[in-house]
mmCIF file of C-alpha atoms in Angstrom:
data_model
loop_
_atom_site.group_PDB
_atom_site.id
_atom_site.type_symbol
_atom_site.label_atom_id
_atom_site.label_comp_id
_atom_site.label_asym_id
_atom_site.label_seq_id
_atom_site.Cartn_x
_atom_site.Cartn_y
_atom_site.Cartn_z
ATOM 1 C CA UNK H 1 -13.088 8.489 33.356
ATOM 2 C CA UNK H 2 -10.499 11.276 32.724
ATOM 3 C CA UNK H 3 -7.726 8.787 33.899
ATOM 4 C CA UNK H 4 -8.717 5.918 31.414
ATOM 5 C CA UNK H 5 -8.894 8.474 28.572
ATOM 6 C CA UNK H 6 -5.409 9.703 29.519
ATOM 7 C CA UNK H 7 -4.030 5.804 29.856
ATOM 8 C CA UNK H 8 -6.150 5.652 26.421
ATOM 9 C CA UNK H 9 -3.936 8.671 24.725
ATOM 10 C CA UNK H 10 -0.437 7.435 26.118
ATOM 11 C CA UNK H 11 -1.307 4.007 24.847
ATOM 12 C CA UNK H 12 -1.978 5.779 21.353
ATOM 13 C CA UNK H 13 1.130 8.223 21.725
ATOM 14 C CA UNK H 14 3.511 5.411 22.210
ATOM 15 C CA UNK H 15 2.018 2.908 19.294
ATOM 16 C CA UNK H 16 2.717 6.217 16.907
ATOM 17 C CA UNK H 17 6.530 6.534 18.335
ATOM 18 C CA UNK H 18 7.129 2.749 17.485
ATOM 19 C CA UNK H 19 5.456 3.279 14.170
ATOM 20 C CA UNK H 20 7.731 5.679 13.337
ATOM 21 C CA UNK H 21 10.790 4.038 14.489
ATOM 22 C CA UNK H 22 9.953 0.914 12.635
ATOM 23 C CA UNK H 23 8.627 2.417 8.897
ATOM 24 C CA UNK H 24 10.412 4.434 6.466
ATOM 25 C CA UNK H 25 8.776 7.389 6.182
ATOM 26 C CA UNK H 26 10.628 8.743 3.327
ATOM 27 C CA UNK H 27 8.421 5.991 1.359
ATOM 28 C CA UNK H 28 5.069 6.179 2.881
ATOM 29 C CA UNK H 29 4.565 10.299 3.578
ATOM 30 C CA UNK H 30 4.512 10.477 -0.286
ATOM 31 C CA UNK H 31 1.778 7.690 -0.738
ATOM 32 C CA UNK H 32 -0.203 9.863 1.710
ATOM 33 C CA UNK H 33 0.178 13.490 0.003
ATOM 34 C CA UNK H 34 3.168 14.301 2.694
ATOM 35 C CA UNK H 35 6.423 15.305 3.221
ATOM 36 C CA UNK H 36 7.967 12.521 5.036
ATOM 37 C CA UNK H 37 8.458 15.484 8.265
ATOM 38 C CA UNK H 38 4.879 16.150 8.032
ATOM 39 C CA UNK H 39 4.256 12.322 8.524
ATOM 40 C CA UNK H 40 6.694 12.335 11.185
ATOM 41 C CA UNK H 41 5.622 15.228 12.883
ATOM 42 C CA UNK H 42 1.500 13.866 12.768
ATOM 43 C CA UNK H 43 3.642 10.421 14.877
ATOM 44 C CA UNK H 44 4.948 12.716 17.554
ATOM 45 C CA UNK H 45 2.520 13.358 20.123
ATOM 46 C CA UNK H 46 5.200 16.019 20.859
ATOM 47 C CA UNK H 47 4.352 18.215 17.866
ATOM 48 C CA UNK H 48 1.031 20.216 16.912
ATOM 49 C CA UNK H 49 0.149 18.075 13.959
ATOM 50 C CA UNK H 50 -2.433 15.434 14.441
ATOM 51 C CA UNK H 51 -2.895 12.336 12.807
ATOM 52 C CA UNK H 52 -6.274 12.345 10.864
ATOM 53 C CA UNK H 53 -8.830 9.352 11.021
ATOM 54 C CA UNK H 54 -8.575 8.910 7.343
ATOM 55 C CA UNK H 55 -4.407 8.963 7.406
ATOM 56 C CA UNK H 56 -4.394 6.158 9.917
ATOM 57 C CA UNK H 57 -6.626 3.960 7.821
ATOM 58 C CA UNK H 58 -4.601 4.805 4.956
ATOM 59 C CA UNK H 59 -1.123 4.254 6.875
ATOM 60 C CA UNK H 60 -2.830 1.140 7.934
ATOM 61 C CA UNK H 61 -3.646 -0.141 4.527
ATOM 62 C CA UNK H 62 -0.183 1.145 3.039
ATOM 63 C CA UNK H 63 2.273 -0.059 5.759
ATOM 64 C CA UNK H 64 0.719 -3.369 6.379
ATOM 65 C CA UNK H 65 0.780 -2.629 9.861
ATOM 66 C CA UNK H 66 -1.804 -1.897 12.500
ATOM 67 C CA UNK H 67 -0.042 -1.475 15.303
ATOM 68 C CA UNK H 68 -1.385 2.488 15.669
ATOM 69 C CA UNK H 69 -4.838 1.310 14.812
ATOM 70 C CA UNK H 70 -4.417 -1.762 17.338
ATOM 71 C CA UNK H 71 -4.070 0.827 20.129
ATOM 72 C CA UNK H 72 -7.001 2.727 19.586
ATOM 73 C CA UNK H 73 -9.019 -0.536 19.447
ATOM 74 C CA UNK H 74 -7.581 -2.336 22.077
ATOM 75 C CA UNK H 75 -9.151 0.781 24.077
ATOM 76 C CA UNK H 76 -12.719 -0.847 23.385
ATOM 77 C CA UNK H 77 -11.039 -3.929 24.293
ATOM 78 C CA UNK H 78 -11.431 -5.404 20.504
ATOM 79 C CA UNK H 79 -7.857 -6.737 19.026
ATOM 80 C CA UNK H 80 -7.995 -6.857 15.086
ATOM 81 C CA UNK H 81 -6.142 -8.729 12.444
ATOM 82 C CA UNK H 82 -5.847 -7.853 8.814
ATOM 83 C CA UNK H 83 -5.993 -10.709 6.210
ATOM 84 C CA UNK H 84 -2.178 -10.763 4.981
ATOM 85 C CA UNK H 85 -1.462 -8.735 1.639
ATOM 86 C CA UNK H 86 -2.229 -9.887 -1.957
ATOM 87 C CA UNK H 87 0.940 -12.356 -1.666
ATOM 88 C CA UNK H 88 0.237 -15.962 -2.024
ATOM 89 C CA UNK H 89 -0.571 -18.007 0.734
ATOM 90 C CA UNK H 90 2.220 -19.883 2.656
ATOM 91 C CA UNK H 91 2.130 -23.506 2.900
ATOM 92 C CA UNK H 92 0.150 -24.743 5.677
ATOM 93 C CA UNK H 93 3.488 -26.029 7.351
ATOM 94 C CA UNK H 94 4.877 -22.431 7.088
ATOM 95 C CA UNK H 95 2.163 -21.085 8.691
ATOM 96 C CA UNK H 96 2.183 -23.755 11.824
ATOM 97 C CA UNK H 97 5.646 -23.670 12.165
ATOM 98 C CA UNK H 98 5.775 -19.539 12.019
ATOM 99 C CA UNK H 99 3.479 -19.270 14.889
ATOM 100 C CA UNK H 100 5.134 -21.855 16.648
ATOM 101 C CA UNK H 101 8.198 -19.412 16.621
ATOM 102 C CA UNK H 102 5.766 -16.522 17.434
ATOM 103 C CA UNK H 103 4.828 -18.254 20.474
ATOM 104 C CA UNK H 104 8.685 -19.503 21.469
ATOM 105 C CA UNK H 105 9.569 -15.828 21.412
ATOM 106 C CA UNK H 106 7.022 -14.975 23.456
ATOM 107 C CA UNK H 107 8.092 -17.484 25.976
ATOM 108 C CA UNK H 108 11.720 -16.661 25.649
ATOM 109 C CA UNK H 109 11.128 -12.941 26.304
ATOM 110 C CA UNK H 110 8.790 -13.646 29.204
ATOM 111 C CA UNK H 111 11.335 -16.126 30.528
ATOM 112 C CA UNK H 112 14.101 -13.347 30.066
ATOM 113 C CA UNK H 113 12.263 -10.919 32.508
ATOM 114 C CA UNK H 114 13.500 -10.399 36.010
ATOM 115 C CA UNK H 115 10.098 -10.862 37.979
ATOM 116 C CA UNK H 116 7.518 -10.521 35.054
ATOM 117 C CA UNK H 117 8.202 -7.273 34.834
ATOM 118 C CA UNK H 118 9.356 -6.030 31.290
ATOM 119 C CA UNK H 119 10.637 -3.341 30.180
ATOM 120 C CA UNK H 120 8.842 -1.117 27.008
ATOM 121 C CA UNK H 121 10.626 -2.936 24.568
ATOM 122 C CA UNK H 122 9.861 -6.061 25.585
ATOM 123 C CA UNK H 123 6.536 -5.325 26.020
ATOM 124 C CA UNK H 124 6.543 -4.054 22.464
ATOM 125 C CA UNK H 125 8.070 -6.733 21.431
ATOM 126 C CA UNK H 126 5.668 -9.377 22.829
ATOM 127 C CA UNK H 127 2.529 -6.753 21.687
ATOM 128 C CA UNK H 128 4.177 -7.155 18.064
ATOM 129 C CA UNK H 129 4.367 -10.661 18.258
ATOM 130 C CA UNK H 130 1.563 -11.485 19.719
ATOM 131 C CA UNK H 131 -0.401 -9.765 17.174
ATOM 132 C CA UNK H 132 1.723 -11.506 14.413
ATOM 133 C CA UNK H 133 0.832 -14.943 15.891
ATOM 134 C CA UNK H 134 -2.866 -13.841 15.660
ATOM 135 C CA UNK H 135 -2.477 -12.634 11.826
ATOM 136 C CA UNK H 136 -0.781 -16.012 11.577
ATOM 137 C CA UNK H 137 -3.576 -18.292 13.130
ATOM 138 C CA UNK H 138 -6.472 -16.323 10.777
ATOM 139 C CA UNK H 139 -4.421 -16.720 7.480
ATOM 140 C CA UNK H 140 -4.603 -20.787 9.200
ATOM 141 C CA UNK H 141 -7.926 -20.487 9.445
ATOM 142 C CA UNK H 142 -8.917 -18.931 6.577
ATOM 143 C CA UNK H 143 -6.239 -21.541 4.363
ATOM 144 C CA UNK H 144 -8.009 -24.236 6.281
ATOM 145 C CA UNK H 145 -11.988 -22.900 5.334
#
């Protein structure tokens, strides 16, 4: 049990690093009642501050993204997808065609490792995309309902 919670928290720890290295924090920490090295700090596992239940649902929500919240989930194995923002729809062909590229860059990254194994990026990289192609297949489903 103790091991699975640890694999659990690492899991967590390293969805906050790529958060951080992939958002501006400069423009969310405000939206949040932060200062952007608050924020920053509550994404390091290597600092005291902790990331609050209500901040990551409000990240969430504010980013677009739920690549932090994906983590904790994918602990009960459950994988979410948020409905895409307020924007407009894309075209039906848009859609198709994006997750066809979703799914080619899977492939090509897969294809690119030396003996399936991959390093983190790459597996952060296919986790990314592969949730992408999953956001992309419920905006087709919902389009097509």
């Amino acid at each position: 049990m103790a091991e699975r919670l640890n694999v659990r928290q690492r899991q967590f720890e390293q969805a906050c690093r790529l958060f951080s290295r992939q958002h501006n924090m400069f423009r969310l920490a405000p939206k949040l009642g932060l200062t952007p090295v608050t924020l920053r700090n509550k994404l390091n596992p290597e600092q005291p501050h902790v990331l609050k239940c209500a901040e990551l649902v409000a990240l969430t929500e504010l980013s677009d993204d739920p690549l932090i919240l994906n983590s904790v989930l994918n602990g009960l194995k459950v994988v979410t997808t948020p409905p895409s923002s307020g924007a407009p729809p894309p075209p039906l062909t848009s859609l198709i065609l994006a997750h066809a590229l979703d799914t080619g860059e899977l492939s090509r990254v897969l294809l690119s490792a030396s003996n399936d194994t991959l390093r983190r990026a790459q597996r952060d990289d296919m986790l990314y995309t592969a949730h992408m192609g999953i956001r992309r297949l419920a905006d087709l489903i919902h389009r097509l309902q």
